[in-house]
Amino acid sequence: MPGTSFDPVDIVGLPTVEKRSLQGERLAALVARLATCGNAFWTERLADIDPTSITSVDDLTSLPFTVKQDLRDQYPLGMVTTPMAETTRLHASSGTSGKPTIVVYTPNDLAIWAEVNARALALAGTRPDDILHNGYGYGLFTGGLGLHYGGERLGCTVVPVSGGNTALQLPLLEDLGSRVMSATPSFALLLAERAREQGLLDRLSVEIGILGAEPWSEGMRARIESAWGNGFRAFDIYGLSEIIGPGVAMEAPDDLGALNVFDDHFLPEIIDPDTGDPLPGGEWGELVITTLTKEAMPVLRYRTGDITRILAEGGTAGRHWTRIARLTGRVDDMIIIRGVNVYPREIESVLMDDPDVGANYAIVIDRRVSMAELRVRAELTAGAADRPDEAARRIQ
Ligand code: DLL
């Protein structure tokens, strides 16, 4: 019957030799296309590269990096490499000020995105008969729609509840008996705390949490799992808008601490963030990813700013994905508050543009509460000292 069965998703991946050959073919095809597609950014960026010299993944390091500033400089659509008639979706990553980073998808990009998120859900133990309570924000943020289409691709019944509004979320979780929920780790913790306060916790059936979009430690995992109780297990999902959104890499229950990078689509490398040199296997450095199959907005050697290392081969259950350690931090000063990426220097530029603000300020982050809070305390100039509310309102 149409619509009632779903193709299985591949959670194992290809053995090394086949995988490297597929990656090489895809990389060569991508570079050839970027060099000739007529996109001004790529024509210039690849001016010194002979596309025919790229034949395998070993040639990757001869390619130039892509950085976030490139996406900003090409705002809004300068990095789109396909005709707009072929693109069907746009997302943007949150920033505190300035322009957001825009990403664009073709139908094929969206199909791949659904596929990798279906893999991520399946790796964590989600099944087609599950109800997926998707608590990631819907909208320009990639979290909501990324997990949404991944859940549908797997065959789940997706509840597009989005973030916030625990008063709505808890009764829905209870009434539907959802076994899987996806959200930021901080929101997952908040939901469990609210459920406990309301005496609801024992009536919920959630067993699996698909948690990501912000860094979270093993200590946080322990807190979340104990807050939910009833055998709840929390798994880490990683991704970033510039690459596709969520679904770049996923943790599996039998291999905690490792993220499986879906490397038939996203080719990972680790570099020294200071020199840009590739680091030998196992060393900590900056994660760099090349999108092997993206159509609308591919990137070559994108510097994620995230710090990790490649783990030795040999994941369990016969999986072949490149394994990386859970992300430990950033090479820049980016802070993630409730899933919003914040650069202190952007806050500073708002403050310093305000005529009433003096030279000194402090950014105070309180992570003692489940939903972290960021407060800015700024000194006022002598002339504005008697009207602090006015400046505060403007700056907020
Ligand atoms: O946060 C995509 C996403 C949505 C991932 C839902 C997972 C779940 P951006 O808003 O572009 O995209 O932010 C990407 O967030 O470079 C990391 O610094 C951080 N990040 C994302 N997932 C994790 C994670 C989405 N599991 C930036 N652990 C990335 C640590 C993470 N940091």
CSV table of N, CA and C in Angstrom, one decimal, residues 68 72 91-103 140-142 213 241-242 334-343 346:
chain,number,residue,atom,x,y,z
A,68,LYS,N,33.1,31.2,7.8
A,68,LYS,CA,31.8,31.8,8.0
A,68,LYS,C,31.7,33.2,7.4
A,72,ARG,N,29.0,35.4,5.1
A,72,ARG,CA,28.5,36.7,5.5
A,72,ARG,C,28.8,37.7,4.3
A,91,HIS,N,17.0,28.5,5.1
A,91,HIS,CA,17.1,28.6,6.5
A,91,HIS,C,18.1,29.7,6.8
A,92,ALA,N,18.2,30.0,8.1
A,92,ALA,CA,19.2,31.0,8.5
A,92,ALA,C,19.6,30.7,9.9
A,93,SER,N,20.9,30.9,10.2
A,93,SER,CA,21.4,30.6,11.6
A,93,SER,C,21.3,31.9,12.3
A,94,SER,N,21.0,31.8,13.6
A,94,SER,CA,20.7,32.9,14.4
A,94,SER,C,22.0,33.7,14.8
A,95,GLY,N,21.9,34.9,14.8
A,95,GLY,CA,23.1,35.7,15.3
A,95,GLY,C,22.5,36.7,16.2
A,96,THR,N,23.3,37.4,17.0
A,96,THR,CA,22.8,38.4,17.9
A,96,THR,C,22.5,39.7,17.2
A,97,SER,N,23.5,40.1,16.3
A,97,SER,CA,23.3,41.3,15.5
A,97,SER,C,23.8,41.1,14.1
A,98,GLY,N,23.7,42.1,13.3
A,98,GLY,CA,24.2,41.9,11.9
A,98,GLY,C,23.3,40.9,11.2
A,99,LYS,N,23.8,40.5,10.1
A,99,LYS,CA,22.9,39.7,9.2
A,99,LYS,C,23.1,38.2,9.6
A,100,PRO,N,22.0,37.4,9.5
A,100,PRO,CA,22.1,36.0,9.8
A,100,PRO,C,22.8,35.3,8.6
A,101,THR,N,23.3,34.1,8.8
A,101,THR,CA,23.9,33.3,7.7
A,101,THR,C,22.8,32.5,7.1
A,102,ILE,N,22.7,32.8,5.8
A,102,ILE,CA,21.6,32.1,5.0
A,102,ILE,C,22.1,30.8,4.4
A,103,VAL,N,21.2,29.8,4.4
A,103,VAL,CA,21.5,28.6,3.7
A,103,VAL,C,20.3,28.2,2.9
A,140,LEU,N,13.3,29.6,11.0
A,140,LEU,CA,14.5,29.8,10.2
A,140,LEU,C,15.6,28.8,10.8
A,141,PHE,N,15.6,28.6,12.1
A,141,PHE,CA,16.5,27.6,12.7
A,141,PHE,C,16.3,26.3,12.1
A,142,THR,N,17.4,25.6,11.9
A,142,THR,CA,17.3,24.3,11.2
A,142,THR,C,16.9,23.1,12.1
A,213,ALA,N,22.5,20.9,19.4
A,213,ALA,CA,22.4,22.4,19.0
A,213,ALA,C,23.2,23.2,20.0
A,241,SER,N,24.2,24.7,10.5
A,241,SER,CA,23.4,25.2,9.3
A,241,SER,C,24.3,25.2,8.0
A,242,GLU,N,25.5,25.7,8.2
A,242,GLU,CA,26.3,25.9,7.0
A,242,GLU,C,26.6,24.5,6.2
A,334,MET,N,32.6,32.0,20.5
A,334,MET,CA,31.1,31.9,20.4
A,334,MET,C,30.5,31.2,21.6
A,335,ILE,N,29.4,31.8,22.1
A,335,ILE,CA,28.7,31.2,23.2
A,335,ILE,C,27.3,30.8,22.7
A,336,ILE,N,26.8,29.7,23.1
A,336,ILE,CA,25.5,29.3,22.7
A,336,ILE,C,24.5,29.4,23.9
A,337,ILE,N,23.6,30.3,23.8
A,337,ILE,CA,22.6,30.4,24.9
A,337,ILE,C,21.2,30.0,24.3
A,338,ARG,N,20.6,29.0,24.9
A,338,ARG,CA,19.3,28.5,24.4
A,338,ARG,C,19.3,28.3,22.9
A,339,GLY,N,20.4,27.8,22.4
A,339,GLY,CA,20.5,27.5,21.0
A,339,GLY,C,20.8,28.7,20.1
A,340,VAL,N,20.9,29.9,20.7
A,340,VAL,CA,21.3,31.0,19.9
A,340,VAL,C,22.8,31.3,19.9
A,341,ASN,N,23.4,31.4,18.8
A,341,ASN,CA,24.8,31.6,18.7
A,341,ASN,C,25.2,33.0,19.0
A,342,VAL,N,25.9,33.3,20.0
A,342,VAL,CA,26.2,34.7,20.4
A,342,VAL,C,27.7,34.9,20.5
A,343,TYR,N,28.2,35.9,19.8
A,343,TYR,CA,29.6,36.3,19.9
A,343,TYR,C,29.7,37.5,20.8
A,346,GLU,N,29.8,40.9,19.3
A,346,GLU,CA,28.6,41.5,18.7
A,346,GLU,C,27.9,42.3,19.8
